[in-house]
Amino acid sequence: MDVIEELKAVRGRDIPYSRVLSSMCTVPHPVAAEAHSLFIETNLGDPGIFVGTMELEKKVISMLGRLLGNKNAAGYISSGGTEANIQGIRAARNLKKVDKPNIVIPKSAHFSFEKIGDILGVEIRRAKLDENYCVDVSEVEKLVDDNTVALVGIAGTTELGQVDDIKELGKIAEDQNVFLHIDAAFGGLVLPFLDEKVPFDFEVRAVSSITVDPHKMGMATIPAGGILFRDETFLKALEVETPYLTTRFQYTLTGTRPGTGVASTYAVLKHLGYDGMKGIVRECLRNTRTLVEEMKTLGFEPVVEPVMNVVSFHARDASRLKDELYRRRWVISTIREPEAIRMVIMPHVNEEMIKEFISDFRQMLIR
Ligand code: 0PR
């Protein structure tokens, strides 16, 4: 068998996005896919060779920075949100030199912070949440001490899409003289397009770094994460010498790294523009509302009214529901606190797909 035929068969065993309601990834925008293939051989690990691609990355960072309240932001396109979060915390740790560094994160933080504790040797302190599943700011305050290097706020939690009170976290960060990293891996490309402005970005003075992932709501190709810093000094804190390369220093975590994420991010932002992106977000939110209404007819109530296109519904036996749906080739996910089933309404989710899902789910529940 021809190898390509073999590969097509392999892909045929994957579940198509048209059955996926659990993922923060989506089908890349067609313009992203085209841009990706143009940059397939680029390696930003050696920017002296890929001069044009490097310039494009600077442009992309400045576009994302402008969207997030700071046109002078410094940063780069990483391999997803995990790397972005690692680098955000690593910069804070390197800049605020203490013997036994700790960071204070919300209990709702993504599991990438688990890895961060392990890799960076930073103690992870988890602050409790309030009744809306946002971080309880008074709990954060209790956990901060002289060894705290950074606080973390989440703008779009993985499980519920909730946004922490970044302004209040900012006050603590300023009082205590610690950095404030915002994990807006998901929300960073949703919140700027909402009619109601939620403060979460560099406009909050204390915010020092932001994770914002183009491969999630930016419809860029995987793996395009983004780490943005308030200014260049943070990148300097990440630098190592690269004696034999075309450039002398490297601030990224990975060495060899693709320019495809840079190109696909640029393509989507440039092609759609602010209004185009806003249209995509509006559509996702409309579909989220449709899903919530339909789920209510099945007797499911949302844990919180969704602010974004992530929603969880209270459910007894959430895991069993997830497994049974999976057997019917529908992918959803679950959360444990509170027990609920979770869905993410990405750009590939349309009204027809929701109707089909609800119809299958209804049948499953009747049996
Ligand atoms: N920060 C937040 C708030 C996230 O939700 C995620 C990923 C990350 C950081 C880490 O980003 P990377 O996965 O790019 O390193 N959240 C998704 C999740 O855990 C990731 C995901 C995406 C999982 C698609 C499954 C899937 O099909 O749900």
mmCIF file of C-alpha atoms and ligand atoms in Angstrom:
data_model
loop_
_atom_site.group_PDB
_atom_site.id
_atom_site.type_symbol
_atom_site.label_atom_id
_atom_site.label_comp_id
_atom_site.label_asym_id
_atom_site.label_seq_id
_atom_site.Cartn_x
_atom_site.Cartn_y
_atom_site.Cartn_z
ATOM 1 C CA MET A 1 0.000 0.000 0.000
ATOM 2 C CA ASP A 2 1.128 3.500 -0.850
ATOM 3 C CA VAL A 3 2.339 5.266 2.294
ATOM 4 C CA ILE A 4 -0.044 8.164 1.789
ATOM 5 C CA GLU A 5 -2.967 5.772 1.526
ATOM 6 C CA GLU A 6 -1.732 4.163 4.715
ATOM 7 C CA LEU A 7 -1.613 7.564 6.435
ATOM 8 C CA LYS A 8 -5.095 8.444 5.224
ATOM 9 C CA ALA A 9 -6.348 5.233 6.747
ATOM 10 C CA VAL A 10 -4.656 6.134 10.028
ATOM 11 C CA ARG A 11 -6.330 9.553 10.025
ATOM 12 C CA GLY A 12 -9.607 7.818 9.283
ATOM 13 C CA ARG A 13 -9.423 6.211 12.693
ATOM 14 C CA ASP A 14 -9.207 9.635 14.400
ATOM 15 C CA ILE A 15 -12.462 11.192 15.496
ATOM 16 C CA PRO A 16 -13.316 14.169 13.265
ATOM 17 C CA TYR A 17 -13.836 17.591 14.873
ATOM 18 C CA SER A 18 -17.477 17.381 13.790
ATOM 19 C CA ARG A 19 -17.954 14.960 16.737
ATOM 20 C CA VAL A 20 -15.778 16.849 19.235
ATOM 21 C CA LEU A 21 -17.277 19.068 21.930
ATOM 22 C CA SER A 22 -14.424 18.814 24.424
ATOM 23 C CA SER A 23 -11.455 20.384 22.722
ATOM 24 C CA MET A 24 -9.908 23.826 22.887
ATOM 25 C CA CYS A 25 -8.344 23.109 19.516
ATOM 26 C CA THR A 26 -10.236 23.383 16.284
ATOM 27 C CA VAL A 27 -9.952 23.024 12.533
ATOM 28 C CA PRO A 28 -7.428 25.669 11.474
ATOM 29 C CA HIS A 29 -8.762 28.507 9.378
ATOM 30 C CA PRO A 30 -8.076 27.747 5.657
ATOM 31 C CA VAL A 31 -5.758 30.756 5.442
ATOM 32 C CA ALA A 32 -3.831 29.363 8.435
ATOM 33 C CA ALA A 33 -3.386 26.003 6.733
ATOM 34 C CA GLU A 34 -2.073 27.694 3.594
ATOM 35 C CA ALA A 35 0.320 29.889 5.563
ATOM 36 C CA HIS A 36 1.492 26.820 7.498
ATOM 37 C CA SER A 37 2.484 24.951 4.359
ATOM 38 C CA LEU A 38 4.438 27.972 3.053
ATOM 39 C CA PHE A 39 6.566 27.979 6.228
ATOM 40 C CA ILE A 40 6.911 24.232 6.655
ATOM 41 C CA GLU A 41 10.747 24.228 6.583
ATOM 42 C CA THR A 42 11.350 27.289 8.723
ATOM 43 C CA ASN A 43 13.300 27.025 11.981
ATOM 44 C CA LEU A 44 13.150 30.014 14.285
ATOM 45 C CA GLY A 45 15.821 28.358 16.406
ATOM 46 C CA ASP A 46 18.236 29.967 13.952
ATOM 47 C CA PRO A 47 16.774 33.385 13.195
ATOM 48 C CA GLY A 48 19.864 34.513 11.287
ATOM 49 C CA ILE A 49 18.808 32.155 8.516
ATOM 50 C CA PHE A 50 15.075 32.794 8.721
ATOM 51 C CA VAL A 51 15.332 36.559 8.805
ATOM 52 C CA GLY A 52 11.928 37.182 7.272
ATOM 53 C CA THR A 53 10.180 34.709 9.546
ATOM 54 C CA MET A 54 11.834 36.290 12.588
ATOM 55 C CA GLU A 55 10.571 39.719 11.534
ATOM 56 C CA LEU A 56 7.121 38.242 11.065
ATOM 57 C CA GLU A 57 7.218 36.864 14.616
ATOM 58 C CA LYS A 58 7.983 40.352 15.959
ATOM 59 C CA LYS A 59 5.036 41.673 13.985
ATOM 60 C CA VAL A 60 2.726 38.961 15.312
ATOM 61 C CA ILE A 61 3.791 39.678 18.891
ATOM 62 C CA SER A 62 3.121 43.347 18.379
ATOM 63 C CA MET A 63 -0.325 42.567 16.904
ATOM 64 C CA LEU A 64 -1.175 40.343 19.866
ATOM 65 C CA GLY A 65 0.298 42.952 22.215
ATOM 66 C CA ARG A 66 -1.890 45.682 20.759
ATOM 67 C CA LEU A 67 -4.911 43.442 21.211
ATOM 68 C CA LEU A 68 -3.904 42.904 24.845
ATOM 69 C CA GLY A 69 -3.288 46.506 25.781
ATOM 70 C CA ASN A 70 0.446 46.862 25.131
ATOM 71 C CA LYS A 71 1.842 47.480 21.678
ATOM 72 C CA ASN A 72 5.382 47.279 23.073
ATOM 73 C CA ALA A 73 4.957 43.748 24.417
ATOM 74 C CA ALA A 74 7.911 41.393 23.924
ATOM 75 C CA GLY A 75 7.591 37.658 23.506
ATOM 76 C CA TYR A 76 7.353 34.828 21.052
ATOM 77 C CA ILE A 77 5.170 32.091 19.591
ATOM 78 C CA SER A 78 5.723 29.004 21.722
ATOM 79 C CA SER A 79 4.823 25.367 21.477
ATOM 80 C CA GLY A 80 1.409 25.799 23.091
ATOM 81 C CA GLY A 81 0.209 27.229 26.366
ATOM 82 C CA THR A 82 2.233 24.923 28.578
ATOM 83 C CA GLU A 83 5.529 26.318 27.290
ATOM 84 C CA ALA A 84 4.129 29.844 27.534
ATOM 85 C CA ASN A 85 3.197 29.339 31.180
ATOM 86 C CA ILE A 86 6.583 27.767 31.970
ATOM 87 C CA GLN A 87 8.400 30.734 30.459
ATOM 88 C CA GLY A 88 6.194 33.292 32.171
ATOM 89 C CA ILE A 89 6.969 31.802 35.571
ATOM 90 C CA ARG A 90 10.615 31.138 34.720
ATOM 91 C CA ALA A 91 11.152 34.799 33.885
ATOM 92 C CA ALA A 92 9.534 35.867 37.174
ATOM 93 C CA ARG A 93 11.661 33.392 39.119
ATOM 94 C CA ASN A 94 14.874 34.529 37.397
ATOM 95 C CA LEU A 95 14.128 38.214 37.941
ATOM 96 C CA LYS A 96 13.070 37.986 41.572
ATOM 97 C CA LYS A 97 15.869 35.961 43.009
ATOM 98 C CA VAL A 98 14.876 34.285 46.273
ATOM 99 C CA ASP A 99 16.151 31.088 47.916
ATOM 100 C CA LYS A 100 12.926 29.124 48.001
ATOM 101 C CA PRO A 101 10.631 30.592 45.369
ATOM 102 C CA ASN A 102 6.884 30.008 45.417
ATOM 103 C CA ILE A 103 3.994 31.093 43.229
ATOM 104 C CA VAL A 104 0.352 31.504 44.223
ATOM 105 C CA ILE A 105 -2.093 30.130 41.681
ATOM 106 C CA PRO A 106 -5.865 29.589 41.704
ATOM 107 C CA LYS A 107 -7.123 26.058 42.373
ATOM 108 C CA SER A 108 -8.699 26.337 38.914
ATOM 109 C CA ALA A 109 -5.313 26.676 37.195
ATOM 110 C CA HIS A 110 -4.470 24.359 34.304
ATOM 111 C CA PHE A 111 -2.381 21.254 35.048
ATOM 112 C CA SER A 112 0.583 22.803 33.238
ATOM 113 C CA PHE A 113 1.395 24.519 36.559
ATOM 114 C CA GLU A 114 1.939 21.067 38.049
ATOM 115 C CA LYS A 115 4.779 20.602 35.574
ATOM 116 C CA ILE A 116 6.073 24.087 36.311
ATOM 117 C CA GLY A 117 6.496 23.283 39.991
ATOM 118 C CA ASP A 118 8.458 20.192 39.109
ATOM 119 C CA ILE A 119 10.657 21.653 36.373
ATOM 120 C CA LEU A 120 11.418 25.048 37.871
ATOM 121 C CA GLY A 121 11.717 23.968 41.506
ATOM 122 C CA VAL A 122 9.083 26.497 42.469
ATOM 123 C CA GLU A 123 6.627 25.707 45.260
ATOM 124 C CA ILE A 124 3.034 25.859 43.992
ATOM 125 C CA ARG A 125 0.512 27.334 46.434
ATOM 126 C CA ARG A 126 -3.110 26.870 45.451
ATOM 127 C CA ALA A 127 -5.652 29.447 46.513
ATOM 128 C CA LYS A 128 -9.270 28.431 47.063
ATOM 129 C CA LEU A 129 -12.065 29.616 44.795
ATOM 130 C CA ASP A 130 -15.133 31.670 45.653
ATOM 131 C CA GLU A 131 -18.748 30.628 45.011
ATOM 132 C CA ASN A 132 -18.390 31.637 41.336
ATOM 133 C CA TYR A 133 -15.332 29.443 40.847
ATOM 134 C CA CYS A 134 -13.052 32.481 40.544
ATOM 135 C CA VAL A 135 -10.005 32.745 42.786
ATOM 136 C CA ASP A 136 -10.792 34.051 46.273
ATOM 137 C CA VAL A 137 -8.496 37.062 46.409
ATOM 138 C CA SER A 138 -8.324 37.035 50.223
ATOM 139 C CA GLU A 139 -7.008 33.454 50.029
ATOM 140 C CA VAL A 140 -4.304 34.604 47.624
ATOM 141 C CA GLU A 141 -3.312 37.342 50.040
ATOM 142 C CA LYS A 142 -2.930 34.801 52.866
ATOM 143 C CA LEU A 143 -0.600 32.620 50.810
ATOM 144 C CA VAL A 144 1.822 35.345 49.666
ATOM 145 C CA ASP A 145 5.097 35.712 51.571
ATOM 146 C CA ASP A 146 8.635 37.030 51.042
ATOM 147 C CA ASN A 147 9.489 34.065 48.829
ATOM 148 C CA THR A 148 6.593 34.587 46.449
ATOM 149 C CA VAL A 149 7.855 35.486 42.986
ATOM 150 C CA ALA A 150 4.548 35.597 41.122
ATOM 151 C CA LEU A 151 0.790 35.436 41.351
ATOM 152 C CA VAL A 152 -1.196 33.789 38.599
ATOM 153 C CA GLY A 153 -4.635 34.869 37.413
ATOM 154 C CA ILE A 154 -6.717 32.902 34.921
ATOM 155 C CA ALA A 155 -8.616 34.654 32.151
ATOM 156 C CA GLY A 156 -10.776 31.824 30.941
ATOM 157 C CA THR A 157 -10.468 28.776 33.179
ATOM 158 C CA THR A 158 -10.129 25.458 31.400
ATOM 159 C CA GLU A 159 -13.174 23.937 33.085
ATOM 160 C CA LEU A 160 -15.674 26.820 33.240
ATOM 161 C CA GLY A 161 -14.243 29.718 31.262
ATOM 162 C CA GLN A 162 -14.338 31.962 34.332
ATOM 163 C CA VAL A 163 -12.148 35.063 34.633
ATOM 164 C CA ASP A 164 -10.423 35.882 37.924
ATOM 165 C CA ASP A 165 -10.551 39.409 39.343
ATOM 166 C CA ILE A 166 -7.314 40.517 37.712
ATOM 167 C CA LYS A 167 -7.571 44.093 39.031
ATOM 168 C CA GLU A 168 -7.686 42.870 42.634
ATOM 169 C CA LEU A 169 -4.852 40.431 42.010
ATOM 170 C CA GLY A 170 -2.966 43.383 40.529
ATOM 171 C CA LYS A 171 -3.339 45.331 43.769
ATOM 172 C CA ILE A 172 -1.845 42.476 45.781
ATOM 173 C CA ALA A 173 0.957 42.029 43.256
ATOM 174 C CA GLU A 174 1.843 45.716 43.536
ATOM 175 C CA ASP A 175 1.603 45.791 47.335
ATOM 176 C CA GLN A 176 3.776 42.716 47.665
ATOM 177 C CA ASN A 177 6.118 43.577 44.812
ATOM 178 C CA VAL A 178 5.629 40.315 42.927
ATOM 179 C CA PHE A 179 4.999 39.578 39.259
ATOM 180 C CA LEU A 180 1.525 38.850 37.919
ATOM 181 C CA HIS A 181 1.216 36.241 35.177
ATOM 182 C CA ILE A 182 -2.122 35.876 33.399
ATOM 183 C CA ASP A 183 -3.045 32.573 31.837
ATOM 184 C CA ALA A 184 -5.270 33.737 28.996
ATOM 185 C CA ALA A 185 -4.350 30.739 26.828
ATOM 186 C CA PHE A 186 -8.014 30.423 25.920
ATOM 187 C CA GLY A 187 -9.605 33.740 26.885
ATOM 188 C CA GLY A 188 -6.913 35.941 25.384
ATOM 189 C CA LEU A 189 -8.500 35.609 21.970
ATOM 190 C CA VAL A 190 -12.087 35.755 23.238
ATOM 191 C CA LEU A 191 -12.227 38.576 25.793
ATOM 192 C CA PRO A 192 -10.923 41.364 23.507
ATOM 193 C CA PHE A 193 -13.884 40.718 21.195
ATOM 194 C CA LEU A 194 -16.687 40.833 23.764
ATOM 195 C CA ASP A 195 -18.994 43.840 23.929
ATOM 196 C CA GLU A 196 -18.588 43.947 27.680
ATOM 197 C CA LYS A 197 -14.962 44.656 28.514
ATOM 198 C CA VAL A 198 -13.425 42.499 31.227
ATOM 199 C CA PRO A 199 -10.109 43.801 32.623
ATOM 200 C CA PHE A 200 -7.504 41.060 32.272
ATOM 201 C CA ASP A 201 -4.625 42.269 30.114
ATOM 202 C CA PHE A 202 -1.674 44.708 30.190
ATOM 203 C CA GLU A 203 -4.071 47.565 30.816
ATOM 204 C CA VAL A 204 -4.023 46.318 34.382
ATOM 205 C CA ARG A 205 -0.741 47.928 35.406
ATOM 206 C CA ALA A 206 0.586 45.037 37.495
ATOM 207 C CA VAL A 207 0.252 42.418 34.757
ATOM 208 C CA SER A 208 3.768 41.373 33.760
ATOM 209 C CA SER A 209 3.137 38.481 31.397
ATOM 210 C CA ILE A 210 0.281 36.857 29.486
ATOM 211 C CA THR A 211 -0.159 33.435 27.908
ATOM 212 C CA VAL A 212 -2.357 33.672 24.806
ATOM 213 C CA ASP A 213 -2.670 30.723 22.431
ATOM 214 C CA PRO A 214 -3.364 31.254 18.733
ATOM 215 C CA HIS A 215 -3.928 27.495 18.275
ATOM 216 C CA LYS A 216 -7.015 27.703 20.439
ATOM 217 C CA MET A 217 -9.464 30.501 19.571
ATOM 218 C CA GLY A 218 -6.981 32.021 17.096
ATOM 219 C CA MET A 219 -7.632 29.140 14.647
ATOM 220 C CA ALA A 220 -3.899 28.936 13.882
ATOM 221 C CA THR A 221 -2.173 25.602 13.319
ATOM 222 C CA ILE A 222 -1.003 23.464 16.245
ATOM 223 C CA PRO A 223 1.237 24.124 18.161
ATOM 224 C CA ALA A 224 0.974 27.901 18.290
ATOM 225 C CA GLY A 225 1.073 29.206 21.838
ATOM 226 C CA GLY A 226 2.025 32.716 22.802
ATOM 227 C CA ILE A 227 3.950 34.269 25.668
ATOM 228 C CA LEU A 228 3.861 38.043 25.943
ATOM 229 C CA PHE A 229 5.830 40.108 28.443
ATOM 230 C CA ARG A 230 5.366 43.723 29.423
ATOM 231 C CA ASP A 231 8.828 44.525 28.041
ATOM 232 C CA GLU A 232 12.173 43.123 26.854
ATOM 233 C CA THR A 233 13.724 42.785 30.326
ATOM 234 C CA PHE A 234 11.740 39.573 30.840
ATOM 235 C CA LEU A 235 13.179 38.031 27.678
ATOM 236 C CA LYS A 236 16.668 38.971 28.861
ATOM 237 C CA ALA A 237 15.983 37.012 32.045
ATOM 238 C CA LEU A 238 15.430 33.905 29.913
ATOM 239 C CA GLU A 239 18.484 34.184 27.686
ATOM 240 C CA VAL A 240 21.231 31.624 27.290
ATOM 241 C CA GLU A 241 24.315 32.032 25.105
ATOM 242 C CA THR A 242 24.322 30.254 21.749
ATOM 243 C CA PRO A 243 27.992 30.370 20.751
ATOM 244 C CA TYR A 244 27.856 28.952 17.231
ATOM 245 C CA LEU A 245 24.522 30.198 15.927
ATOM 246 C CA THR A 246 23.809 33.203 13.759
ATOM 247 C CA THR A 247 22.518 35.007 16.831
ATOM 248 C CA ARG A 248 24.326 35.027 20.191
ATOM 249 C CA PHE A 249 21.442 34.512 22.582
ATOM 250 C CA GLN A 250 18.268 32.472 22.776
ATOM 251 C CA TYR A 251 15.343 33.200 25.106
ATOM 252 C CA THR A 252 13.022 30.406 23.986
ATOM 253 C CA LEU A 253 12.580 27.117 25.841
ATOM 254 C CA THR A 254 12.868 24.905 22.778
ATOM 255 C CA GLY A 255 15.805 25.191 20.380
ATOM 256 C CA THR A 256 14.651 24.196 16.936
ATOM 257 C CA ARG A 257 11.161 25.581 16.616
ATOM 258 C CA PRO A 258 8.684 25.998 13.784
ATOM 259 C CA GLY A 259 7.803 29.256 12.048
ATOM 260 C CA THR A 260 4.495 27.698 10.977
ATOM 261 C CA GLY A 261 2.646 28.926 14.066
ATOM 262 C CA VAL A 262 3.925 32.444 13.463
ATOM 263 C CA ALA A 263 2.778 32.403 9.834
ATOM 264 C CA SER A 264 -0.610 30.835 10.546
ATOM 265 C CA THR A 265 -1.302 33.230 13.424
ATOM 266 C CA TYR A 266 -0.380 36.218 11.286
ATOM 267 C CA ALA A 267 -2.501 34.950 8.411
ATOM 268 C CA VAL A 268 -5.641 34.604 10.530
ATOM 269 C CA LEU A 269 -5.259 37.933 12.341
ATOM 270 C CA LYS A 270 -4.472 39.810 9.144
ATOM 271 C CA HIS A 271 -7.104 38.066 7.021
ATOM 272 C CA LEU A 272 -9.950 38.371 9.519
ATOM 273 C CA GLY A 273 -8.946 41.587 11.230
ATOM 274 C CA TYR A 274 -10.561 42.718 14.477
ATOM 275 C CA ASP A 275 -14.083 42.634 13.055
ATOM 276 C CA GLY A 276 -13.642 39.199 11.536
ATOM 277 C CA MET A 277 -12.359 37.775 14.819
ATOM 278 C CA LYS A 278 -15.217 39.432 16.651
ATOM 279 C CA GLY A 279 -17.623 37.740 14.251
ATOM 280 C CA ILE A 280 -16.124 34.309 14.981
ATOM 281 C CA VAL A 281 -16.346 34.872 18.744
ATOM 282 C CA ARG A 282 -19.919 36.161 18.449
ATOM 283 C CA GLU A 283 -20.898 33.018 16.549
ATOM 284 C CA CYS A 284 -19.262 30.742 19.160
ATOM 285 C CA LEU A 285 -21.133 32.558 21.931
ATOM 286 C CA ARG A 286 -24.415 32.311 20.056
ATOM 287 C CA ASN A 287 -23.878 28.571 19.654
ATOM 288 C CA THR A 288 -23.007 28.325 23.339
ATOM 289 C CA ARG A 289 -26.341 29.918 24.244
ATOM 290 C CA THR A 290 -28.143 27.522 21.899
ATOM 291 C CA LEU A 291 -26.387 24.560 23.532
ATOM 292 C CA VAL A 292 -27.284 25.808 27.030
ATOM 293 C CA GLU A 293 -30.954 26.183 26.051
ATOM 294 C CA GLU A 294 -31.035 22.723 24.472
ATOM 295 C CA MET A 295 -29.287 21.140 27.452
ATOM 296 C CA LYS A 296 -31.883 22.708 29.753
ATOM 297 C CA THR A 297 -34.612 20.901 27.810
ATOM 298 C CA LEU A 298 -32.772 17.683 28.716
ATOM 299 C CA GLY A 299 -32.775 18.714 32.380
ATOM 300 C CA PHE A 300 -29.155 19.924 32.657
ATOM 301 C CA GLU A 301 -28.288 23.211 34.360
ATOM 302 C CA PRO A 302 -25.004 25.056 33.772
ATOM 303 C CA VAL A 303 -22.654 25.253 36.776
ATOM 304 C CA VAL A 304 -22.262 28.979 36.061
ATOM 305 C CA GLU A 305 -23.741 31.099 33.292
ATOM 306 C CA PRO A 306 -20.931 30.932 30.722
ATOM 307 C CA VAL A 307 -18.992 34.129 29.971
ATOM 308 C CA MET A 308 -17.204 32.434 27.117
ATOM 309 C CA ASN A 309 -17.681 29.426 24.894
ATOM 310 C CA VAL A 310 -16.803 26.931 27.642
ATOM 311 C CA VAL A 311 -19.670 25.505 29.685
ATOM 312 C CA SER A 312 -20.127 22.749 32.248
ATOM 313 C CA PHE A 313 -23.433 21.218 33.312
ATOM 314 C CA HIS A 314 -24.166 19.629 36.671
ATOM 315 C CA ALA A 315 -24.519 15.885 36.179
ATOM 316 C CA ARG A 316 -24.626 12.845 38.376
ATOM 317 C CA ASP A 317 -22.539 10.063 36.879
ATOM 318 C CA ALA A 318 -20.698 12.524 34.640
ATOM 319 C CA SER A 319 -18.039 9.954 33.714
ATOM 320 C CA ARG A 320 -20.620 7.384 32.727
ATOM 321 C CA LEU A 321 -22.367 9.932 30.504
ATOM 322 C CA LYS A 322 -19.057 10.830 28.908
ATOM 323 C CA ASP A 323 -18.236 7.144 28.268
ATOM 324 C CA GLU A 324 -21.658 6.387 26.825
ATOM 325 C CA LEU A 325 -21.464 9.379 24.512
ATOM 326 C CA TYR A 326 -17.975 8.317 23.460
ATOM 327 C CA ARG A 327 -19.343 4.917 22.485
ATOM 328 C CA ARG A 328 -21.716 6.867 20.239
ATOM 329 C CA ARG A 329 -18.673 8.734 18.893
ATOM 330 C CA TRP A 330 -19.366 12.028 20.633
ATOM 331 C CA VAL A 331 -16.487 13.500 22.639
ATOM 332 C CA ILE A 332 -17.249 15.621 25.686
ATOM 333 C CA SER A 333 -15.279 15.938 28.921
ATOM 334 C CA THR A 334 -15.984 16.000 32.628
ATOM 335 C CA ILE A 335 -14.960 18.019 35.652
ATOM 336 C CA ARG A 336 -14.817 16.800 39.228
ATOM 337 C CA GLU A 337 -15.561 19.843 41.359
ATOM 338 C CA PRO A 338 -18.509 20.087 41.062
ATOM 339 C CA GLU A 339 -19.282 16.879 39.233
ATOM 340 C CA ALA A 340 -20.265 18.023 35.751
ATOM 341 C CA ILE A 341 -19.980 17.394 32.040
ATOM 342 C CA ARG A 342 -18.018 19.990 30.100
ATOM 343 C CA MET A 343 -18.192 21.278 26.559
ATOM 344 C CA VAL A 344 -16.202 23.768 24.520
ATOM 345 C CA ILE A 345 -18.000 25.425 21.651
ATOM 346 C CA MET A 346 -15.165 26.065 19.222
ATOM 347 C CA PRO A 347 -15.506 27.528 15.704
ATOM 348 C CA HIS A 348 -15.994 24.024 14.232
ATOM 349 C CA VAL A 349 -19.165 23.596 16.312
ATOM 350 C CA ASN A 350 -22.217 24.818 14.408
ATOM 351 C CA GLU A 351 -25.936 24.779 15.063
ATOM 352 C CA GLU A 352 -26.488 21.632 13.031
ATOM 353 C CA MET A 353 -23.865 19.777 15.041
ATOM 354 C CA ILE A 354 -25.485 20.909 18.292
ATOM 355 C CA LYS A 355 -28.918 19.727 17.123
ATOM 356 C CA GLU A 356 -27.512 16.346 16.135
ATOM 357 C CA PHE A 357 -25.692 16.012 19.451
ATOM 358 C CA ILE A 358 -28.753 16.928 21.485
ATOM 359 C CA SER A 359 -30.896 14.506 19.536
ATOM 360 C CA ASP A 360 -28.430 11.624 20.093
ATOM 361 C CA PHE A 361 -28.011 12.590 23.746
ATOM 362 C CA ARG A 362 -31.795 12.659 24.256
ATOM 363 C CA GLN A 363 -32.140 9.174 22.786
ATOM 364 C CA MET A 364 -29.328 7.921 24.971
ATOM 365 C CA LEU A 365 -30.974 9.337 28.103
ATOM 366 C CA ILE A 366 -34.366 7.806 27.317
ATOM 367 C CA ARG A 367 -32.953 4.301 27.077
HETATM 368 N N1 0PR B 1 -3.804 27.241 30.122
HETATM 369 C C1 0PR B 1 -5.119 26.994 29.994
HETATM 370 C C2 0PR B 1 -6.104 27.892 30.667
HETATM 371 C C3 0PR B 1 -5.541 25.910 29.219
HETATM 372 O O1 0PR B 1 -6.845 25.649 29.115
HETATM 373 C C4 0PR B 1 -4.572 25.100 28.582
HETATM 374 C C5 0PR B 1 -4.970 23.925 27.730
HETATM 375 C C6 0PR B 1 -3.205 25.406 28.765
HETATM 376 C C7 0PR B 1 -2.872 26.490 29.543
HETATM 377 C C8 0PR B 1 -2.121 24.589 28.146
HETATM 378 O O2 0PR B 1 -2.090 24.735 26.782
HETATM 379 P P1 0PR B 1 -1.441 23.649 25.812
HETATM 380 O O3 0PR B 1 -2.280 22.421 25.893
HETATM 381 O O4 0PR B 1 -1.469 24.323 24.494
HETATM 382 O O5 0PR B 1 -0.055 23.421 26.292
HETATM 383 N N2 0PR B 1 -6.269 23.524 27.817
HETATM 384 C C9 0PR B 1 -6.849 22.425 27.094
HETATM 385 C C10 0PR B 1 -7.410 21.444 28.114
HETATM 386 O O6 0PR B 1 -6.655 20.957 28.962
HETATM 387 C C11 0PR B 1 -5.898 21.703 26.203
HETATM 388 C C12 0PR B 1 -6.617 20.742 25.328
HETATM 389 C C13 0PR B 1 -6.852 21.053 24.015
HETATM 390 C C14 0PR B 1 -7.047 19.524 25.782
HETATM 391 C C15 0PR B 1 -7.505 20.178 23.185
HETATM 392 C C16 0PR B 1 -7.705 18.647 24.978
HETATM 393 C C17 0PR B 1 -7.942 18.973 23.672
HETATM 394 O O7 0PR B 1 -8.605 18.104 22.838
HETATM 395 O O8 0PR B 1 -8.590 21.207 28.052
#
